[in-house]
mmCIF file of C-alpha atoms in Angstrom:
data_model
loop_
_atom_site.group_PDB
_atom_site.id
_atom_site.type_symbol
_atom_site.label_atom_id
_atom_site.label_comp_id
_atom_site.label_asym_id
_atom_site.label_seq_id
_atom_site.Cartn_x
_atom_site.Cartn_y
_atom_site.Cartn_z
ATOM 1 C CA MET L 16 -85.568 -72.825 -7.729
ATOM 2 C CA ASP L 17 -82.196 -74.302 -8.636
ATOM 3 C CA VAL L 18 -80.825 -73.411 -12.080
ATOM 4 C CA ILE L 19 -77.964 -74.529 -14.297
ATOM 5 C CA LEU L 20 -77.382 -72.394 -17.397
ATOM 6 C CA PRO L 21 -74.718 -72.946 -20.045
ATOM 7 C CA GLU L 22 -72.500 -69.884 -20.359
ATOM 8 C CA THR L 23 -73.922 -69.103 -23.791
ATOM 9 C CA ALA L 24 -77.246 -69.951 -25.389
ATOM 10 C CA THR L 25 -77.117 -73.351 -27.093
ATOM 11 C CA GLY L 26 -80.409 -73.323 -28.968
ATOM 12 C CA LEU L 27 -81.376 -76.546 -27.178
ATOM 13 C CA PRO L 28 -84.726 -76.596 -25.374
ATOM 14 C CA ALA L 29 -84.515 -75.851 -21.664
ATOM 15 C CA VAL L 30 -86.079 -78.202 -19.117
ATOM 16 C CA CYS L 31 -88.008 -77.058 -16.041
ATOM 17 C CA LEU L 32 -88.341 -79.912 -13.531
ATOM 18 C CA VAL L 33 -91.062 -80.354 -10.894
ATOM 19 C CA HIS L 34 -90.425 -82.960 -8.180
ATOM 20 C CA GLY L 35 -92.839 -85.547 -6.870
ATOM 21 C CA GLY L 36 -93.570 -86.789 -3.377
ATOM 22 C CA GLY L 37 -97.315 -87.241 -3.128
ATOM 23 C CA TRP L 38 -97.867 -83.443 -3.239
ATOM 24 C CA TYR L 39 -96.945 -83.193 0.466
ATOM 25 C CA ALA L 40 -93.319 -84.372 0.478
ATOM 26 C CA GLY L 41 -90.231 -84.279 -1.717
ATOM 27 C CA SER L 42 -87.802 -81.535 -2.647
ATOM 28 C CA ARG L 43 -86.357 -79.876 -5.733
ATOM 29 C CA ASP L 44 -82.994 -81.419 -4.712
ATOM 30 C CA ALA L 45 -84.293 -84.783 -5.918
ATOM 31 C CA PHE L 46 -83.702 -83.737 -9.523
ATOM 32 C CA HIS L 47 -80.111 -82.480 -9.103
ATOM 33 C CA GLU L 48 -78.542 -85.551 -10.728
ATOM 34 C CA VAL L 49 -80.911 -85.248 -13.686
ATOM 35 C CA MET L 50 -80.178 -81.517 -13.930
ATOM 36 C CA GLU L 51 -76.446 -82.224 -14.110
ATOM 37 C CA TRP L 52 -77.052 -84.810 -16.844
ATOM 38 C CA PHE L 53 -78.990 -82.311 -18.962
ATOM 39 C CA ALA L 54 -76.562 -79.464 -18.295
ATOM 40 C CA ALA L 55 -73.583 -81.593 -19.344
ATOM 41 C CA ARG L 56 -75.277 -81.943 -22.743
ATOM 42 C CA GLY L 57 -75.954 -78.238 -23.159
ATOM 43 C CA TYR L 58 -79.558 -78.064 -21.965
ATOM 44 C CA PRO L 59 -80.432 -75.182 -19.628
ATOM 45 C CA CYS L 60 -82.368 -76.627 -16.706
ATOM 46 C CA ALA L 61 -84.111 -75.671 -13.495
ATOM 47 C CA SER L 62 -85.746 -77.557 -10.634
ATOM 48 C CA VAL L 63 -88.581 -75.690 -8.932
ATOM 49 C CA GLY L 64 -90.010 -76.252 -5.481
ATOM 50 C CA TYR L 65 -93.482 -75.750 -4.069
ATOM 51 C CA ARG L 66 -95.132 -75.773 -0.681
ATOM 52 C CA THR L 67 -95.415 -79.255 0.829
ATOM 53 C CA ASP L 68 -96.782 -78.370 4.282
ATOM 54 C CA GLU L 69 -99.970 -80.152 5.333
ATOM 55 C CA GLU L 70 -102.086 -77.008 4.967
ATOM 56 C CA SER L 71 -101.077 -76.193 1.390
ATOM 57 C CA THR L 72 -103.709 -76.441 -1.327
ATOM 58 C CA MET L 73 -103.644 -77.255 -5.023
ATOM 59 C CA ALA L 74 -103.867 -73.548 -5.857
ATOM 60 C CA GLU L 75 -100.859 -72.719 -3.666
ATOM 61 C CA LYS L 76 -98.738 -75.498 -5.127
ATOM 62 C CA MET L 77 -99.671 -74.423 -8.644
ATOM 63 C CA ALA L 78 -98.854 -70.797 -7.841
ATOM 64 C CA ASP L 79 -95.428 -71.822 -6.526
ATOM 65 C CA ALA L 80 -94.649 -74.004 -9.544
ATOM 66 C CA ALA L 81 -95.886 -71.295 -11.920
ATOM 67 C CA THR L 82 -93.749 -68.659 -10.194
ATOM 68 C CA GLY L 83 -90.611 -70.787 -10.571
ATOM 69 C CA TYR L 84 -91.440 -71.631 -14.174
ATOM 70 C CA LEU L 85 -92.041 -67.975 -15.042
ATOM 71 C CA ARG L 86 -88.775 -66.865 -13.455
ATOM 72 C CA PHE L 87 -86.883 -69.525 -15.405
ATOM 73 C CA ALA L 88 -88.685 -68.534 -18.620
ATOM 74 C CA GLU L 89 -87.701 -64.922 -17.914
ATOM 75 C CA LEU L 90 -84.038 -65.889 -17.545
ATOM 76 C CA LEU L 91 -84.222 -67.779 -20.834
ATOM 77 C CA GLY L 92 -85.945 -64.855 -22.538
ATOM 78 C CA GLU L 93 -83.107 -62.572 -21.523
ATOM 79 C CA ARG L 94 -80.811 -64.935 -23.460
ATOM 80 C CA GLY L 95 -83.107 -65.020 -26.496
ATOM 81 C CA GLU L 96 -84.201 -68.602 -25.817
ATOM 82 C CA ARG L 97 -87.627 -70.174 -26.144
ATOM 83 C CA ALA L 98 -89.936 -71.090 -23.269
ATOM 84 C CA PRO L 99 -88.824 -74.211 -21.387
ATOM 85 C CA VAL L 100 -90.276 -77.688 -21.481
ATOM 86 C CA LEU L 101 -92.065 -78.701 -18.281
ATOM 87 C CA MET L 102 -91.082 -82.092 -16.888
ATOM 88 C CA GLY L 103 -92.210 -83.683 -13.641
ATOM 89 C CA SER L 104 -92.423 -86.989 -11.812
ATOM 90 C CA SER L 105 -95.531 -88.357 -10.064
ATOM 91 C CA ALA L 106 -97.187 -85.446 -8.226
ATOM 92 C CA GLY L 107 -94.753 -83.156 -10.043
ATOM 93 C CA ALA L 108 -95.901 -84.683 -13.341
ATOM 94 C CA HIS L 109 -99.431 -83.737 -12.345
ATOM 95 C CA LEU L 110 -98.496 -80.131 -11.519
ATOM 96 C CA ALA L 111 -96.442 -79.792 -14.718
ATOM 97 C CA THR L 112 -99.299 -81.226 -16.772
ATOM 98 C CA MET L 113 -101.843 -78.864 -15.248
ATOM 99 C CA LEU L 114 -99.591 -75.868 -15.951
ATOM 100 C CA ALA L 115 -99.174 -77.005 -19.548
ATOM 101 C CA GLU L 116 -102.915 -77.498 -19.967
ATOM 102 C CA THR L 117 -104.422 -74.581 -18.046
ATOM 103 C CA GLY L 118 -101.642 -72.097 -17.358
ATOM 104 C CA PRO L 119 -101.810 -70.388 -13.961
ATOM 105 C CA ALA L 120 -105.125 -68.540 -14.512
ATOM 106 C CA PRO L 121 -107.408 -70.929 -12.556
ATOM 107 C CA TRP L 122 -104.979 -71.101 -9.649
ATOM 108 C CA ALA L 123 -103.103 -67.774 -9.499
ATOM 109 C CA PRO L 124 -104.773 -65.197 -11.793
ATOM 110 C CA GLU L 125 -102.116 -62.621 -10.943
ATOM 111 C CA LEU L 126 -99.559 -64.770 -12.809
ATOM 112 C CA ALA L 127 -101.674 -65.276 -15.924
ATOM 113 C CA SER L 128 -100.558 -62.256 -17.923
ATOM 114 C CA PRO L 129 -98.166 -62.466 -19.554
ATOM 115 C CA TRP L 130 -97.817 -66.237 -19.616
ATOM 116 C CA ARG L 131 -95.221 -68.071 -21.687
ATOM 117 C CA ILE L 132 -96.763 -71.324 -22.859
ATOM 118 C CA PRO L 133 -94.287 -74.205 -22.361
ATOM 119 C CA SER L 134 -92.563 -75.576 -25.444
ATOM 120 C CA GLY L 135 -93.601 -79.075 -24.388
ATOM 121 C CA CYS L 136 -94.473 -81.244 -21.400
ATOM 122 C CA ILE L 137 -92.945 -84.524 -20.158
ATOM 123 C CA PRO L 138 -95.016 -86.162 -17.380
ATOM 124 C CA ILE L 139 -93.347 -89.199 -15.795
ATOM 125 C CA ASN L 140 -95.479 -91.614 -13.751
ATOM 126 C CA GLY L 141 -98.244 -89.024 -13.490
ATOM 127 C CA PRO L 142 -102.022 -89.482 -13.298
ATOM 128 C CA GLY L 143 -104.435 -89.400 -16.211
ATOM 129 C CA THR L 144 -107.256 -88.645 -13.809
ATOM 130 C CA LEU L 145 -107.722 -87.675 -10.171
ATOM 131 C CA LEU L 146 -111.370 -88.621 -10.087
ATOM 132 C CA GLU L 147 -111.737 -91.546 -7.693
ATOM 133 C CA TRP L 148 -110.966 -94.908 -9.269
ATOM 134 C CA GLU L 149 -111.439 -98.415 -7.954
ATOM 135 C CA GLY L 150 -108.408 -99.418 -5.920
ATOM 136 C CA ILE L 151 -107.013 -95.889 -5.462
ATOM 137 C CA PRO L 152 -104.158 -96.157 -2.899
ATOM 138 C CA ALA L 153 -105.208 -94.838 0.494
ATOM 139 C CA GLN L 154 -102.294 -92.395 0.721
ATOM 140 C CA ILE L 155 -103.038 -90.960 -2.728
ATOM 141 C CA LYS L 156 -106.730 -90.606 -1.862
ATOM 142 C CA GLU L 157 -105.874 -88.768 1.342
ATOM 143 C CA SER L 158 -103.452 -86.410 -0.426
ATOM 144 C CA VAL L 159 -105.819 -85.638 -3.305
ATOM 145 C CA GLN L 160 -108.620 -84.853 -0.867
ATOM 146 C CA LYS L 161 -106.289 -82.489 0.999
ATOM 147 C CA LEU L 162 -105.525 -80.731 -2.293
ATOM 148 C CA CYS L 163 -109.204 -79.941 -2.771
ATOM 149 C CA ARG L 164 -110.125 -79.527 0.900
ATOM 150 C CA THR L 165 -113.054 -81.904 0.528
ATOM 151 C CA THR L 166 -113.748 -85.617 0.104
ATOM 152 C CA TYR L 167 -114.732 -87.799 -2.819
ATOM 153 C CA GLU L 168 -117.882 -88.755 -0.938
ATOM 154 C CA MET L 169 -119.019 -85.172 -0.281
ATOM 155 C CA HIS L 170 -118.050 -83.431 -3.535
ATOM 156 C CA PRO L 171 -116.961 -85.932 -6.209
ATOM 157 C CA ASP L 172 -117.102 -83.313 -8.972
ATOM 158 C CA ALA L 173 -114.586 -81.088 -7.149
ATOM 159 C CA PHE L 174 -111.812 -83.388 -8.377
ATOM 160 C CA ARG L 175 -112.683 -82.848 -12.013
ATOM 161 C CA SER L 176 -110.982 -79.442 -11.925
ATOM 162 C CA ILE L 177 -107.616 -81.018 -11.027
ATOM 163 C CA SER L 178 -107.842 -83.941 -13.479
ATOM 164 C CA PRO L 179 -105.723 -83.742 -16.651
ATOM 165 C CA GLU L 180 -108.329 -85.373 -18.898
ATOM 166 C CA HIS L 181 -110.784 -82.536 -18.204
ATOM 167 C CA HIS L 182 -108.502 -79.748 -19.483
ATOM 168 C CA VAL L 183 -107.774 -80.932 -23.005
ATOM 169 C CA THR L 184 -108.037 -78.221 -25.645
ATOM 170 C CA GLY L 185 -106.812 -77.934 -29.209
ATOM 171 C CA ASP L 186 -103.890 -75.582 -28.595
ATOM 172 C CA LEU L 187 -101.694 -77.438 -26.108
ATOM 173 C CA PRO L 188 -97.925 -78.011 -26.390
ATOM 174 C CA PRO L 189 -96.588 -81.448 -27.391
ATOM 175 C CA PHE L 190 -96.491 -84.175 -24.730
ATOM 176 C CA LEU L 191 -94.084 -87.058 -24.152
ATOM 177 C CA ILE L 192 -95.668 -89.252 -21.471
ATOM 178 C CA LEU L 193 -93.367 -91.780 -19.778
ATOM 179 C CA LEU L 194 -94.758 -94.737 -17.852
ATOM 180 C CA ALA L 195 -93.087 -97.210 -15.509
ATOM 181 C CA GLU L 196 -93.611 -100.854 -16.447
ATOM 182 C CA ASP L 197 -94.350 -101.828 -12.833
ATOM 183 C CA GLU L 198 -96.634 -98.912 -11.916
ATOM 184 C CA LYS L 199 -98.527 -99.270 -8.645
ATOM 185 C CA VAL L 200 -99.796 -95.720 -8.063
ATOM 186 C CA PHE L 201 -101.576 -94.269 -11.120
ATOM 187 C CA PRO L 202 -103.251 -96.819 -13.449
ATOM 188 C CA HIS L 203 -101.960 -96.815 -17.012
ATOM 189 C CA SER L 204 -105.472 -97.142 -18.446
ATOM 190 C CA TYR L 205 -106.427 -93.618 -17.385
ATOM 191 C CA VAL L 206 -103.180 -92.218 -18.773
ATOM 192 C CA HIS L 207 -103.797 -93.870 -22.145
ATOM 193 C CA ALA L 208 -107.381 -92.568 -22.203
ATOM 194 C CA TRP L 209 -106.134 -89.031 -21.485
ATOM 195 C CA ALA L 210 -103.415 -89.307 -24.146
ATOM 196 C CA GLN L 211 -105.982 -90.482 -26.683
ATOM 197 C CA LYS L 212 -108.112 -87.453 -25.855
ATOM 198 C CA LEU L 213 -105.082 -85.202 -26.375
ATOM 199 C CA ARG L 214 -104.428 -86.737 -29.782
ATOM 200 C CA LYS L 215 -108.070 -86.380 -30.818
ATOM 201 C CA SER L 216 -107.816 -82.672 -29.981
ATOM 202 C CA GLY L 217 -104.846 -82.343 -32.347
ATOM 203 C CA THR L 218 -102.158 -82.320 -29.644
ATOM 204 C CA GLN L 219 -99.022 -84.406 -30.130
ATOM 205 C CA ALA L 220 -99.022 -86.977 -27.315
ATOM 206 C CA GLU L 221 -96.584 -89.889 -27.360
ATOM 207 C CA VAL L 222 -96.841 -92.497 -24.599
ATOM 208 C CA ARG L 223 -93.753 -94.592 -23.930
ATOM 209 C CA LEU L 224 -93.481 -97.491 -21.480
ATOM 210 C CA ILE L 225 -90.003 -97.907 -19.974
ATOM 211 C CA PRO L 226 -89.311 -101.603 -19.226
ATOM 212 C CA GLY L 227 -87.816 -102.647 -15.905
ATOM 213 C CA THR L 228 -88.965 -99.569 -14.004
ATOM 214 C CA GLU L 229 -91.095 -98.708 -10.991
ATOM 215 C CA HIS L 230 -92.825 -95.509 -9.940
ATOM 216 C CA GLY L 231 -90.378 -92.630 -9.452
ATOM 217 C CA PHE L 232 -87.597 -94.226 -11.492
ATOM 218 C CA LEU L 233 -86.172 -91.097 -13.143
ATOM 219 C CA TYR L 234 -84.434 -89.301 -10.311
ATOM 220 C CA SER L 235 -81.293 -91.211 -11.301
ATOM 221 C CA THR L 236 -79.452 -91.358 -14.621
ATOM 222 C CA GLN L 237 -77.359 -94.469 -13.948
ATOM 223 C CA GLY L 238 -79.312 -97.572 -14.951
ATOM 224 C CA ALA L 239 -80.136 -98.927 -18.398
ATOM 225 C CA PRO L 240 -83.867 -98.111 -18.030
ATOM 226 C CA GLN L 241 -83.001 -94.561 -17.004
ATOM 227 C CA ARG L 242 -80.727 -94.184 -20.028
ATOM 228 C CA GLU L 243 -83.525 -95.471 -22.274
ATOM 229 C CA ALA L 244 -85.913 -92.886 -20.829
ATOM 230 C CA LEU L 245 -83.368 -90.076 -21.175
ATOM 231 C CA ALA L 246 -82.706 -91.063 -24.789
ATOM 232 C CA ALA L 247 -86.446 -90.843 -25.482
ATOM 233 C CA ILE L 248 -86.526 -87.419 -23.839
ATOM 234 C CA GLU L 249 -83.581 -86.226 -25.935
ATOM 235 C CA ARG L 250 -85.321 -87.360 -29.116
ATOM 236 C CA PHE L 251 -88.433 -85.462 -28.054
ATOM 237 C CA LEU L 252 -86.405 -82.345 -27.251
ATOM 238 C CA SER L 253 -84.640 -82.545 -30.605
ATOM 239 C CA THR L 254 -87.985 -82.404 -32.412
ATOM 240 C CA LEU L 255 -88.822 -79.264 -30.448
ATOM 241 C CA ALA L 256 -85.437 -77.718 -31.259
ATOM 242 C CA SER L 257 -86.165 -78.122 -34.971
ATOM 243 C CA LYS L 258 -89.389 -76.140 -34.710
ATOM 244 C CA PRO L 259 -89.186 -72.370 -35.296
ATOM 245 C CA GLN L 260 -89.249 -70.289 -32.160
ATOM 246 C CA ALA L 261 -92.286 -68.064 -31.800
ATOM 247 C CA SER L 262 -91.453 -64.430 -32.485
ATOM 248 C CA ASP L 263 -93.591 -63.342 -29.569
ATOM 249 C CA PRO L 264 -93.222 -65.909 -26.774
ATOM 250 C CA GLU L 265 -95.542 -64.105 -24.375
ATOM 251 C CA GLN L 266 -98.975 -65.598 -24.925
ATOM 252 C CA PRO L 267 -102.180 -65.531 -22.935
ATOM 253 C CA ALA L 268 -102.821 -68.435 -20.610
ATOM 254 C CA HIS L 269 -105.189 -71.193 -21.630
ATOM 255 C CA ALA L 270 -108.731 -70.834 -20.382
#
């Protein structure tokens, strides 16, 4: 985990970043430019890593991401700050979403108590489902099957447990869901269906399409589309900053 903390608490929501890379590639370094952008504006931020070796499973990746998130939340707690917002891109958006929806209990029960529920979640270019869809890219299909150590043909229901739309409850943190206009990996239709399910459950879930972007666009802060996305994120964070901080931030994980 890489961390940048302002010298004194700012009261601004912290951001915990989870990198993408198809679950089996990528590095926490990818978010360093974004971390510096947030830190320059007073936001505490961290970028967490997770196992990307070919033998690693969904549970191991979730345990790694949860461990980094919890350590960052602990550092913030020592400064009297609220739990961070989870933000991830692509596969990292998926891991961040699953942590926001389920907590670590299904993946790493030893991390489930106490669990600090995130203040919010910002998935970027993430999936709405990981059940098999028509036209699923071959590389994504291969990676998802490795996560579950089975195939869609043998155990199609095994992929329900790792699909965001199947973990919607009525007590989830707010979501800001960012989509690339030219998305070629995860179909927008499934993301919109998942977001609608979140809203029906009473969860705040805003979906925003960023024009002129492709999958994985927000590892940079330089272009106009990136600035538009970052402005949307800042507006979302400002709404969280205006909400009262829970007096007891340590809460049980979601079932």
